[in-house]
Amino acid sequence: MKVYHGITHFKQLPFAVVTSGTFDGVHIGHQKILSRLKEVSQFYQGESVVLTFWPHPRLVISPDSQDLKLLSTIDEKIEMLAKLQVDHLLIIPFTKEFSQLTSEEFINQILVDKIGTKCLVIGHDHRFGRNREGSFEHLQANASQYGFEVEEIPRQDIEAIGVSSTRIRHALLEGNVHISTEYLGRAYSLKGLVVKGNQLGRTIGYPTANIRIPEPYKLIPADGVYAVRVQHQDQWYQGMLNIGVRPTVNGTTRTIEANLFEFDKEIYDQELIVYFVERLRPEQKFAGLEALKVQLAQDKADAIQILTS
């Protein structure tokens, strides 16, 4: 997959089959659109193009959306689209100036002049252009003028899946990782660097890797203890992970700490990827460290049962 950060280096294609959208999470609804994109491009012996935007448009045009948390970073989105065998990924820097393009300007300047679109595949109720004024109906009515065909994934196909990025965000914020896994078609993940914590876990037999997520917009699931699978330098480990403020030791800062089973390496400043399998329980305050230690033993047993079943 060829990746373009901006339109400058993109050369117009002889037969571009295009879809556009934010594709946050690249969930199973998005995958349905991308599967159809691939089918159409293969039928016409053309090349598939995904047109997306970064940062997320809502972060730019809606001041009240600054608390919006996203399912995927731009690097994660690139990786997922590459796995789906997209030919070209064009990432348009989304700015206030770009948001002022009318639907006509977007179609003519970007889709037609820059990309060379011959077929546009879009999801149901997809909107584009300033104030989201562009629609499938407009595209369909003016397809001959623009010189490309347009295909919309039917309403029933999308509604049958019943999935959206918003629904996945809500599920994760409630700790419902079963739902997020079903809707994403894979386990939700966090990628971050291991940083030094207070090393309290070592004193009770459960050393943890304190994980810092560099992107402030990345969605962190609900506080609690989770069974997880962890990737470190192409090796996989089972583990349990706590998200929260650690009330038993009067913590005040929200942290993400993973206890990897059968693992005793020093990995400060190294990268971990955590995959959420199941939430074991909400975060709790215990009477003391001994009570916490007893609960952690139970958490580990529960996690191992889940991860090996």
PDB file of C-alpha atoms in Angstrom:
ATOM      1  CA  MET A   1       0.000   0.000   0.000  1.00  0.00           C
ATOM      2  CA  LYS A   2       1.282   3.424  -0.945  1.00  0.00           C
ATOM      3  CA  VAL A   3       0.711   6.119   1.667  1.00  0.00           C
ATOM      4  CA  TYR A   4       0.505   9.836   0.872  1.00  0.00           C
ATOM      5  CA  HIS A   5       0.498  12.483   3.602  1.00  0.00           C
ATOM      6  CA  GLY A   6      -1.129  15.201   1.544  1.00  0.00           C
ATOM      7  CA  ILE A   7      -2.210  15.542  -2.063  1.00  0.00           C
ATOM      8  CA  THR A   8       1.051  17.013  -3.426  1.00  0.00           C
ATOM      9  CA  HIS A   9       2.811  13.752  -4.286  1.00  0.00           C
ATOM     10  CA  PHE A  10      -0.286  11.877  -5.436  1.00  0.00           C
ATOM     11  CA  LYS A  11      -0.270  11.317  -9.187  1.00  0.00           C
ATOM     12  CA  GLN A  12      -3.642  11.024 -10.900  1.00  0.00           C
ATOM     13  CA  LEU A  13      -4.523   7.399 -11.595  1.00  0.00           C
ATOM     14  CA  PRO A  14      -5.891   6.043 -14.878  1.00  0.00           C
ATOM     15  CA  PHE A  15      -8.775   4.275 -13.100  1.00  0.00           C
ATOM     16  CA  ALA A  16      -9.210   5.123  -9.441  1.00  0.00           C
ATOM     17  CA  VAL A  17     -11.895   3.414  -7.367  1.00  0.00           C
ATOM     18  CA  VAL A  18     -12.263   5.607  -4.298  1.00  0.00           C
ATOM     19  CA  THR A  19     -13.896   5.712  -0.895  1.00  0.00           C
ATOM     20  CA  SER A  20     -13.583   8.455   1.687  1.00  0.00           C
ATOM     21  CA  GLY A  21     -14.208   8.848   5.393  1.00  0.00           C
ATOM     22  CA  THR A  22     -12.537   9.038   8.785  1.00  0.00           C
ATOM     23  CA  PHE A  23     -12.543   5.234   9.288  1.00  0.00           C
ATOM     24  CA  ASP A  24     -11.850   5.512  13.021  1.00  0.00           C
ATOM     25  CA  GLY A  25     -11.155   2.001  14.274  1.00  0.00           C
ATOM     26  CA  VAL A  26     -11.572   0.457  10.802  1.00  0.00           C
ATOM     27  CA  HIS A  27     -14.427  -1.617  12.272  1.00  0.00           C
ATOM     28  CA  ILE A  28     -16.488  -4.317  10.540  1.00  0.00           C
ATOM     29  CA  GLY A  29     -18.799  -1.717   8.981  1.00  0.00           C
ATOM     30  CA  HIS A  30     -15.796   0.005   7.420  1.00  0.00           C
ATOM     31  CA  GLN A  31     -14.441  -3.377   6.377  1.00  0.00           C
ATOM     32  CA  LYS A  32     -17.639  -4.065   4.432  1.00  0.00           C
ATOM     33  CA  ILE A  33     -17.146  -0.851   2.457  1.00  0.00           C
ATOM     34  CA  LEU A  34     -13.467  -1.619   1.889  1.00  0.00           C
ATOM     35  CA  SER A  35     -14.256  -5.134   0.741  1.00  0.00           C
ATOM     36  CA  ARG A  36     -16.629  -3.742  -1.864  1.00  0.00           C
ATOM     37  CA  LEU A  37     -14.003  -1.154  -2.851  1.00  0.00           C
ATOM     38  CA  LYS A  38     -11.570  -3.976  -3.564  1.00  0.00           C
ATOM     39  CA  GLU A  39     -14.162  -5.960  -5.537  1.00  0.00           C
ATOM     40  CA  VAL A  40     -14.999  -2.998  -7.758  1.00  0.00           C
ATOM     41  CA  SER A  41     -11.351  -2.078  -8.367  1.00  0.00           C
ATOM     42  CA  GLN A  42     -10.560  -5.671  -9.340  1.00  0.00           C
ATOM     43  CA  PHE A  43     -13.591  -5.846 -11.648  1.00  0.00           C
ATOM     44  CA  TYR A  44     -12.470  -2.737 -13.531  1.00  0.00           C
ATOM     45  CA  GLN A  45      -8.768  -3.626 -13.210  1.00  0.00           C
ATOM     46  CA  GLY A  46      -8.336  -0.288 -11.491  1.00  0.00           C
ATOM     47  CA  GLU A  47      -6.640   0.783  -8.277  1.00  0.00           C
ATOM     48  CA  SER A  48      -8.309   1.219  -4.895  1.00  0.00           C
ATOM     49  CA  VAL A  49      -7.892   4.512  -3.046  1.00  0.00           C
ATOM     50  CA  VAL A  50      -8.913   5.306   0.519  1.00  0.00           C
ATOM     51  CA  LEU A  51      -9.183   9.028   1.141  1.00  0.00           C
ATOM     52  CA  THR A  52      -9.120   9.889   4.831  1.00  0.00           C
ATOM     53  CA  PHE A  53      -8.424  12.919   6.987  1.00  0.00           C
ATOM     54  CA  TRP A  54      -6.118  13.745   9.869  1.00  0.00           C
ATOM     55  CA  PRO A  55      -6.691  15.069  12.450  1.00  0.00           C
ATOM     56  CA  HIS A  56     -10.261  13.871  12.891  1.00  0.00           C
ATOM     57  CA  PRO A  57     -12.545  16.583  11.427  1.00  0.00           C
ATOM     58  CA  ARG A  58     -14.566  16.930  14.638  1.00  0.00           C
ATOM     59  CA  LEU A  59     -11.429  17.944  16.513  1.00  0.00           C
ATOM     60  CA  VAL A  60     -10.950  20.823  14.071  1.00  0.00           C
ATOM     61  CA  ILE A  61     -14.424  22.162  13.370  1.00  0.00           C
ATOM     62  CA  SER A  62     -16.235  21.484  16.664  1.00  0.00           C
ATOM     63  CA  PRO A  63     -14.745  23.189  19.753  1.00  0.00           C
ATOM     64  CA  ASP A  64     -17.064  21.112  21.973  1.00  0.00           C
ATOM     65  CA  SER A  65     -15.503  17.899  20.605  1.00  0.00           C
ATOM     66  CA  GLN A  66     -12.079  18.400  22.160  1.00  0.00           C
ATOM     67  CA  ASP A  67     -12.855  15.577  24.566  1.00  0.00           C
ATOM     68  CA  LEU A  68     -13.461  13.200  21.646  1.00  0.00           C
ATOM     69  CA  LYS A  69     -11.388  10.063  22.071  1.00  0.00           C
ATOM     70  CA  LEU A  70     -10.451   7.979  19.048  1.00  0.00           C
ATOM     71  CA  LEU A  71     -10.230   4.232  18.529  1.00  0.00           C
ATOM     72  CA  SER A  72      -7.149   4.399  16.337  1.00  0.00           C
ATOM     73  CA  THR A  73      -4.083   6.548  15.931  1.00  0.00           C
ATOM     74  CA  ILE A  74      -3.071   7.466  12.410  1.00  0.00           C
ATOM     75  CA  ASP A  75      -0.317   4.825  12.480  1.00  0.00           C
ATOM     76  CA  GLU A  76      -2.779   2.151  13.627  1.00  0.00           C
ATOM     77  CA  LYS A  77      -5.185   3.160  10.879  1.00  0.00           C
ATOM     78  CA  ILE A  78      -2.429   2.886   8.266  1.00  0.00           C
ATOM     79  CA  GLU A  79      -1.488  -0.562   9.545  1.00  0.00           C
ATOM     80  CA  MET A  80      -5.068  -1.846   9.473  1.00  0.00           C
ATOM     81  CA  LEU A  81      -5.764  -0.513   5.978  1.00  0.00           C
ATOM     82  CA  ALA A  82      -2.550  -2.097   4.702  1.00  0.00           C
ATOM     83  CA  LYS A  83      -3.748  -5.469   6.038  1.00  0.00           C
ATOM     84  CA  LEU A  84      -6.947  -5.019   4.027  1.00  0.00           C
ATOM     85  CA  GLN A  85      -4.824  -4.671   0.873  1.00  0.00           C
ATOM     86  CA  VAL A  86      -5.773  -1.148  -0.117  1.00  0.00           C
ATOM     87  CA  ASP A  87      -3.618   0.062  -3.027  1.00  0.00           C
ATOM     88  CA  HIS A  88      -3.383   3.743  -2.080  1.00  0.00           C
ATOM     89  CA  LEU A  89      -4.033   5.616   1.166  1.00  0.00           C
ATOM     90  CA  LEU A  90      -4.313   9.364   0.776  1.00  0.00           C
ATOM     91  CA  ILE A  91      -4.296  11.262   4.086  1.00  0.00           C
ATOM     92  CA  ILE A  92      -5.538  14.830   3.716  1.00  0.00           C
ATOM     93  CA  PRO A  93      -4.445  17.214   6.502  1.00  0.00           C
ATOM     94  CA  PHE A  94      -7.766  18.459   7.852  1.00  0.00           C
ATOM     95  CA  THR A  95      -7.686  22.181   8.574  1.00  0.00           C
ATOM     96  CA  LYS A  96     -10.308  24.887   9.018  1.00  0.00           C
ATOM     97  CA  GLU A  97      -9.453  26.094   5.507  1.00  0.00           C
ATOM     98  CA  PHE A  98     -10.018  22.624   4.051  1.00  0.00           C
ATOM     99  CA  SER A  99     -13.307  22.341   5.940  1.00  0.00           C
ATOM    100  CA  GLN A 100     -14.590  25.352   3.974  1.00  0.00           C
ATOM    101  CA  LEU A 101     -14.431  23.511   0.644  1.00  0.00           C
ATOM    102  CA  THR A 102     -17.897  23.146  -0.801  1.00  0.00           C
ATOM    103  CA  SER A 103     -19.035  19.720  -1.947  1.00  0.00           C
ATOM    104  CA  GLU A 104     -18.571  20.887  -5.569  1.00  0.00           C
ATOM    105  CA  GLU A 105     -15.010  22.028  -4.862  1.00  0.00           C
ATOM    106  CA  PHE A 106     -14.203  18.794  -3.043  1.00  0.00           C
ATOM    107  CA  ILE A 107     -15.520  16.693  -5.918  1.00  0.00           C
ATOM    108  CA  ASN A 108     -13.871  18.663  -8.695  1.00  0.00           C
ATOM    109  CA  GLN A 109     -10.567  19.597  -7.057  1.00  0.00           C
ATOM    110  CA  ILE A 110      -9.856  16.421  -5.095  1.00  0.00           C
ATOM    111  CA  LEU A 111     -11.842  13.491  -6.487  1.00  0.00           C
ATOM    112  CA  VAL A 112     -11.707  14.424 -10.174  1.00  0.00           C
ATOM    113  CA  ASP A 113      -8.645  16.616 -10.807  1.00  0.00           C
ATOM    114  CA  LYS A 114      -6.204  15.187  -8.259  1.00  0.00           C
ATOM    115  CA  ILE A 115      -7.177  11.529  -7.934  1.00  0.00           C
ATOM    116  CA  GLY A 116      -8.840  10.723 -11.236  1.00  0.00           C
ATOM    117  CA  THR A 117     -11.862   9.013  -9.697  1.00  0.00           C
ATOM    118  CA  LYS A 118     -13.801   6.715 -12.020  1.00  0.00           C
ATOM    119  CA  CYS A 119     -15.917   5.032  -9.349  1.00  0.00           C
ATOM    120  CA  LEU A 120     -16.795   6.227  -5.841  1.00  0.00           C
ATOM    121  CA  VAL A 121     -17.947   3.724  -3.208  1.00  0.00           C
ATOM    122  CA  ILE A 122     -19.491   5.236  -0.075  1.00  0.00           C
ATOM    123  CA  GLY A 123     -21.319   4.075   3.015  1.00  0.00           C
ATOM    124  CA  HIS A 124     -24.966   4.768   3.676  1.00  0.00           C
ATOM    125  CA  ASP A 125     -25.678   8.407   4.601  1.00  0.00           C
ATOM    126  CA  HIS A 126     -22.090   9.489   3.891  1.00  0.00           C
ATOM    127  CA  ARG A 127     -21.822  13.286   3.744  1.00  0.00           C
ATOM    128  CA  PHE A 128     -18.986  15.530   2.608  1.00  0.00           C
ATOM    129  CA  GLY A 129     -18.050  19.122   1.859  1.00  0.00           C
ATOM    130  CA  ARG A 130     -18.727  22.266   3.886  1.00  0.00           C
ATOM    131  CA  ASN A 131     -21.462  21.751   6.469  1.00  0.00           C
ATOM    132  CA  ARG A 132     -21.732  18.145   5.187  1.00  0.00           C
ATOM    133  CA  GLU A 133     -23.814  19.419   2.290  1.00  0.00           C
ATOM    134  CA  GLY A 134     -22.767  16.758  -0.234  1.00  0.00           C
ATOM    135  CA  SER A 135     -24.836  13.579  -0.464  1.00  0.00           C
ATOM    136  CA  PHE A 136     -25.203  10.355  -2.440  1.00  0.00           C
ATOM    137  CA  GLU A 137     -28.296  11.753  -4.139  1.00  0.00           C
ATOM    138  CA  HIS A 138     -26.333  14.750  -5.417  1.00  0.00           C
ATOM    139  CA  LEU A 139     -23.486  12.544  -6.613  1.00  0.00           C
ATOM    140  CA  GLN A 140     -25.855  10.156  -8.360  1.00  0.00           C
ATOM    141  CA  ALA A 141     -27.733  12.969 -10.092  1.00  0.00           C
ATOM    142  CA  ASN A 142     -24.511  14.553 -11.364  1.00  0.00           C
ATOM    143  CA  ALA A 143     -22.361  11.475 -11.991  1.00  0.00           C
ATOM    144  CA  SER A 144     -22.164  12.022 -15.756  1.00  0.00           C
ATOM    145  CA  GLN A 145     -21.025  15.612 -15.242  1.00  0.00           C
ATOM    146  CA  TYR A 146     -18.247  14.503 -12.875  1.00  0.00           C
ATOM    147  CA  GLY A 147     -17.198  11.604 -15.056  1.00  0.00           C
ATOM    148  CA  PHE A 148     -17.422   8.856 -12.459  1.00  0.00           C
ATOM    149  CA  GLU A 149     -19.902   6.281 -11.216  1.00  0.00           C
ATOM    150  CA  VAL A 150     -21.058   6.233  -7.616  1.00  0.00           C
ATOM    151  CA  GLU A 151     -22.154   3.267  -5.517  1.00  0.00           C
ATOM    152  CA  GLU A 152     -23.662   3.419  -2.039  1.00  0.00           C
ATOM    153  CA  ILE A 153     -23.558   0.492   0.360  1.00  0.00           C
ATOM    154  CA  PRO A 154     -27.301  -0.061   1.036  1.00  0.00           C
ATOM    155  CA  ARG A 155     -28.872   1.045   4.308  1.00  0.00           C
ATOM    156  CA  GLN A 156     -29.923  -2.501   5.192  1.00  0.00           C
ATOM    157  CA  ASP A 157     -26.363  -3.795   4.790  1.00  0.00           C
ATOM    158  CA  ILE A 158     -24.995  -1.235   7.232  1.00  0.00           C
ATOM    159  CA  GLU A 159     -27.888  -1.418   9.696  1.00  0.00           C
ATOM    160  CA  ALA A 160     -27.755  -5.224   9.703  1.00  0.00           C
ATOM    161  CA  ILE A 161     -24.267  -4.947  11.177  1.00  0.00           C
ATOM    162  CA  GLY A 162     -25.459  -2.364  13.705  1.00  0.00           C
ATOM    163  CA  VAL A 163     -21.987  -0.994  14.312  1.00  0.00           C
ATOM    164  CA  SER A 164     -20.460   2.469  14.438  1.00  0.00           C
ATOM    165  CA  SER A 165     -17.337   4.027  15.877  1.00  0.00           C
ATOM    166  CA  THR A 166     -19.541   5.824  18.411  1.00  0.00           C
ATOM    167  CA  ARG A 167     -21.066   2.568  19.649  1.00  0.00           C
ATOM    168  CA  ILE A 168     -17.613   1.036  20.049  1.00  0.00           C
ATOM    169  CA  ARG A 169     -16.392   4.058  22.010  1.00  0.00           C
ATOM    170  CA  HIS A 170     -19.379   3.800  24.358  1.00  0.00           C
ATOM    171  CA  ALA A 171     -18.781   0.074  24.871  1.00  0.00           C
ATOM    172  CA  LEU A 172     -15.128   0.611  25.771  1.00  0.00           C
ATOM    173  CA  LEU A 173     -15.947   3.474  28.128  1.00  0.00           C
ATOM    174  CA  GLU A 174     -18.243   1.045  29.942  1.00  0.00           C
ATOM    175  CA  GLY A 175     -15.613  -1.706  29.967  1.00  0.00           C
ATOM    176  CA  ASN A 176     -17.583  -3.908  27.556  1.00  0.00           C
ATOM    177  CA  VAL A 177     -14.625  -5.266  25.604  1.00  0.00           C
ATOM    178  CA  HIS A 178     -16.668  -8.215  24.330  1.00  0.00           C
ATOM    179  CA  ILE A 179     -18.783  -5.754  22.341  1.00  0.00           C
ATOM    180  CA  SER A 180     -15.774  -3.818  21.074  1.00  0.00           C
ATOM    181  CA  THR A 181     -14.122  -7.061  19.936  1.00  0.00           C
ATOM    182  CA  GLU A 182     -17.267  -8.104  18.081  1.00  0.00           C
ATOM    183  CA  TYR A 183     -17.677  -4.734  16.359  1.00  0.00           C
ATOM    184  CA  LEU A 184     -14.011  -4.210  15.537  1.00  0.00           C
ATOM    185  CA  GLY A 185     -13.489  -7.775  14.373  1.00  0.00           C
ATOM    186  CA  ARG A 186     -10.422  -7.917  16.633  1.00  0.00           C
ATOM    187  CA  ALA A 187      -9.387  -7.092  20.186  1.00  0.00           C
ATOM    188  CA  TYR A 188      -9.070  -3.408  21.017  1.00  0.00           C
ATOM    189  CA  SER A 189      -5.464  -2.439  21.677  1.00  0.00           C
ATOM    190  CA  LEU A 190      -3.291   0.197  23.297  1.00  0.00           C
ATOM    191  CA  LYS A 191       0.298   0.836  22.272  1.00  0.00           C
ATOM    192  CA  GLY A 192       2.617   2.673  24.608  1.00  0.00           C
ATOM    193  CA  LEU A 193       6.005   3.010  26.260  1.00  0.00           C
ATOM    194  CA  VAL A 194       6.940   1.434  29.574  1.00  0.00           C
ATOM    195  CA  VAL A 195       7.855   4.121  32.110  1.00  0.00           C
ATOM    196  CA  LYS A 196       8.937   3.985  35.735  1.00  0.00           C
ATOM    197  CA  GLY A 197       6.186   3.853  38.329  1.00  0.00           C
ATOM    198  CA  ASN A 198       6.384   3.583  42.099  1.00  0.00           C
ATOM    199  CA  GLN A 199       7.302  -0.128  41.791  1.00  0.00           C
ATOM    200  CA  LEU A 200       4.823  -1.057  44.520  1.00  0.00           C
ATOM    201  CA  GLY A 201       3.728  -4.179  42.629  1.00  0.00           C
ATOM    202  CA  ARG A 202       7.146  -5.736  43.100  1.00  0.00           C
ATOM    203  CA  THR A 203       6.779  -5.651  46.871  1.00  0.00           C
ATOM    204  CA  ILE A 204       3.660  -7.825  46.793  1.00  0.00           C
ATOM    205  CA  GLY A 205       4.772 -10.228  44.075  1.00  0.00           C
ATOM    206  CA  TYR A 206       3.011  -8.631  41.107  1.00  0.00           C
ATOM    207  CA  PRO A 207       5.480  -6.385  39.262  1.00  0.00           C
ATOM    208  CA  THR A 208       3.818  -4.233  36.641  1.00  0.00           C
ATOM    209  CA  ALA A 209       4.820  -2.375  33.514  1.00  0.00           C
ATOM    210  CA  ASN A 210       3.520   1.179  33.768  1.00  0.00           C
ATOM    211  CA  ILE A 211       2.409   2.090  30.250  1.00  0.00           C
ATOM    212  CA  ARG A 212       2.290   5.647  28.936  1.00  0.00           C
ATOM    213  CA  ILE A 213       0.122   6.232  25.875  1.00  0.00           C
ATOM    214  CA  PRO A 214       1.750   9.055  23.863  1.00  0.00           C
ATOM    215  CA  GLU A 215      -1.388  10.175  22.005  1.00  0.00           C
ATOM    216  CA  PRO A 216      -3.737  12.128  24.299  1.00  0.00           C
ATOM    217  CA  TYR A 217      -6.709  11.512  21.993  1.00  0.00           C
ATOM    218  CA  LYS A 218      -6.462   7.695  22.145  1.00  0.00           C
ATOM    219  CA  LEU A 219      -9.438   6.187  23.977  1.00  0.00           C
ATOM    220  CA  ILE A 220      -8.607   4.423  27.245  1.00  0.00           C
ATOM    221  CA  PRO A 221     -11.225   1.840  28.339  1.00  0.00           C
ATOM    222  CA  ALA A 222     -13.102   2.093  31.629  1.00  0.00           C
ATOM    223  CA  ASP A 223     -11.217   1.729  34.897  1.00  0.00           C
ATOM    224  CA  GLY A 224     -10.890  -1.834  36.070  1.00  0.00           C
ATOM    225  CA  VAL A 225      -8.881  -5.032  35.835  1.00  0.00           C
ATOM    226  CA  TYR A 226      -8.668  -6.825  32.485  1.00  0.00           C
ATOM    227  CA  ALA A 227      -7.375 -10.100  31.110  1.00  0.00           C
ATOM    228  CA  VAL A 228      -5.018  -9.114  28.291  1.00  0.00           C
ATOM    229  CA  ARG A 229      -2.603 -10.430  25.727  1.00  0.00           C
ATOM    230  CA  VAL A 230       0.576  -8.397  25.398  1.00  0.00           C
ATOM    231  CA  GLN A 231       3.005  -8.108  22.513  1.00  0.00           C
ATOM    232  CA  HIS A 232       6.626  -7.198  23.209  1.00  0.00           C
ATOM    233  CA  GLN A 233       9.270  -7.376  20.476  1.00  0.00           C
ATOM    234  CA  ASP A 234       7.262  -9.921  18.437  1.00  0.00           C
ATOM    235  CA  GLN A 235       6.771 -12.135  21.493  1.00  0.00           C
ATOM    236  CA  TRP A 236       3.347 -12.744  23.035  1.00  0.00           C
ATOM    237  CA  TYR A 237       2.503 -12.980  26.735  1.00  0.00           C
ATOM    238  CA  GLN A 238      -0.593 -13.441  28.831  1.00  0.00           C
ATOM    239  CA  GLY A 239      -1.292 -10.950  31.552  1.00  0.00           C
ATOM    240  CA  MET A 240      -3.672  -8.798  33.537  1.00  0.00           C
ATOM    241  CA  LEU A 241      -3.920  -5.043  33.416  1.00  0.00           C
ATOM    242  CA  ASN A 242      -5.248  -2.398  35.773  1.00  0.00           C
ATOM    243  CA  ILE A 243      -6.583   0.969  34.656  1.00  0.00           C
ATOM    244  CA  GLY A 244      -7.332   3.444  37.408  1.00  0.00           C
ATOM    245  CA  VAL A 245      -6.042   5.491  40.317  1.00  0.00           C
ATOM    246  CA  ARG A 246      -5.088   2.605  42.668  1.00  0.00           C
ATOM    247  CA  PRO A 247      -7.349   3.643  45.572  1.00  0.00           C
ATOM    248  CA  THR A 248      -5.928   1.018  47.971  1.00  0.00           C
ATOM    249  CA  VAL A 249      -2.682   3.025  48.131  1.00  0.00           C
ATOM    250  CA  ASN A 250      -4.491   6.383  47.950  1.00  0.00           C
ATOM    251  CA  GLY A 251      -3.429   7.029  44.377  1.00  0.00           C
ATOM    252  CA  THR A 252      -4.759  10.094  42.564  1.00  0.00           C
ATOM    253  CA  THR A 253      -3.298   9.780  39.061  1.00  0.00           C
ATOM    254  CA  ARG A 254      -4.876   7.457  36.522  1.00  0.00           C
ATOM    255  CA  THR A 255      -2.391   4.838  35.378  1.00  0.00           C
ATOM    256  CA  ILE A 256      -2.264   1.826  33.061  1.00  0.00           C
ATOM    257  CA  GLU A 257      -0.284  -1.050  34.572  1.00  0.00           C
ATOM    258  CA  ALA A 258       0.219  -4.519  33.114  1.00  0.00           C
ATOM    259  CA  ASN A 259       1.383  -7.602  34.981  1.00  0.00           C
ATOM    260  CA  LEU A 260       2.837 -10.026  32.421  1.00  0.00           C
ATOM    261  CA  PHE A 261       2.790 -13.669  33.439  1.00  0.00           C
ATOM    262  CA  GLU A 262       6.063 -15.632  33.224  1.00  0.00           C
ATOM    263  CA  PHE A 263       7.993 -12.447  32.452  1.00  0.00           C
ATOM    264  CA  ASP A 264      10.889 -10.902  34.382  1.00  0.00           C
ATOM    265  CA  LYS A 265      12.702  -8.552  31.979  1.00  0.00           C
ATOM    266  CA  GLU A 266      13.504  -4.868  32.497  1.00  0.00           C
ATOM    267  CA  ILE A 267      11.746  -3.093  29.635  1.00  0.00           C
ATOM    268  CA  TYR A 268      11.754   0.603  30.526  1.00  0.00           C
ATOM    269  CA  ASP A 269      11.418   2.867  27.458  1.00  0.00           C
ATOM    270  CA  GLN A 270      10.368  -0.098  25.344  1.00  0.00           C
ATOM    271  CA  GLU A 271       7.072  -0.487  23.535  1.00  0.00           C
ATOM    272  CA  LEU A 272       4.213  -2.779  24.522  1.00  0.00           C
ATOM    273  CA  ILE A 273       0.952  -3.454  22.730  1.00  0.00           C
ATOM    274  CA  VAL A 274      -1.888  -4.558  24.991  1.00  0.00           C
ATOM    275  CA  TYR A 275      -4.937  -6.393  23.579  1.00  0.00           C
ATOM    276  CA  PHE A 276      -8.066  -6.396  25.741  1.00  0.00           C
ATOM    277  CA  VAL A 277      -9.741  -9.792  26.086  1.00  0.00           C
ATOM    278  CA  GLU A 278     -12.147  -9.462  29.022  1.00  0.00           C
ATOM    279  CA  ARG A 279     -12.852  -7.176  31.955  1.00  0.00           C
ATOM    280  CA  LEU A 280     -12.442  -9.110  35.213  1.00  0.00           C
ATOM    281  CA  ARG A 281     -13.832  -6.546  37.649  1.00  0.00           C
ATOM    282  CA  PRO A 282     -14.067  -2.814  38.343  1.00  0.00           C
ATOM    283  CA  GLU A 283     -11.298  -1.126  40.289  1.00  0.00           C
ATOM    284  CA  GLN A 284     -11.810  -1.493  44.033  1.00  0.00           C
ATOM    285  CA  LYS A 285     -10.355  -0.130  47.251  1.00  0.00           C
ATOM    286  CA  PHE A 286      -9.158  -2.866  49.607  1.00  0.00           C
ATOM    287  CA  ALA A 287      -8.455  -2.707  53.338  1.00  0.00           C
ATOM    288  CA  GLY A 288      -4.722  -3.001  52.756  1.00  0.00           C
ATOM    289  CA  LEU A 289      -1.953  -4.540  50.679  1.00  0.00           C
ATOM    290  CA  GLU A 290      -2.577  -8.074  52.006  1.00  0.00           C
ATOM    291  CA  ALA A 291      -6.208  -7.947  50.923  1.00  0.00           C
ATOM    292  CA  LEU A 292      -5.131  -6.558  47.570  1.00  0.00           C
ATOM    293  CA  LYS A 293      -2.586  -9.361  47.204  1.00  0.00           C
ATOM    294  CA  VAL A 294      -5.283 -11.991  47.808  1.00  0.00           C
ATOM    295  CA  GLN A 295      -7.497 -10.390  45.162  1.00  0.00           C
ATOM    296  CA  LEU A 296      -4.640 -10.197  42.653  1.00  0.00           C
ATOM    297  CA  ALA A 297      -4.056 -13.926  43.043  1.00  0.00           C
ATOM    298  CA  GLN A 298      -7.705 -14.497  42.191  1.00  0.00           C
ATOM    299  CA  ASP A 299      -7.498 -12.043  39.274  1.00  0.00           C
ATOM    300  CA  LYS A 300      -4.503 -13.907  37.876  1.00  0.00           C
ATOM    301  CA  ALA A 301      -6.265 -17.260  38.140  1.00  0.00           C
ATOM    302  CA  ASP A 302      -9.359 -15.815  36.439  1.00  0.00           C
ATOM    303  CA  ALA A 303      -7.258 -14.243  33.686  1.00  0.00           C
ATOM    304  CA  ILE A 304      -5.363 -17.463  32.991  1.00  0.00           C
ATOM    305  CA  GLN A 305      -8.631 -19.384  32.761  1.00  0.00           C
ATOM    306  CA  ILE A 306     -10.020 -16.866  30.261  1.00  0.00           C
ATOM    307  CA  LEU A 307      -6.852 -16.605  28.199  1.00  0.00           C
ATOM    308  CA  THR A 308      -6.341 -20.373  27.933  1.00  0.00           C
ATOM    309  CA  SER A 309      -9.963 -21.332  27.261  1.00  0.00           C
TER     310      SER A 309
END
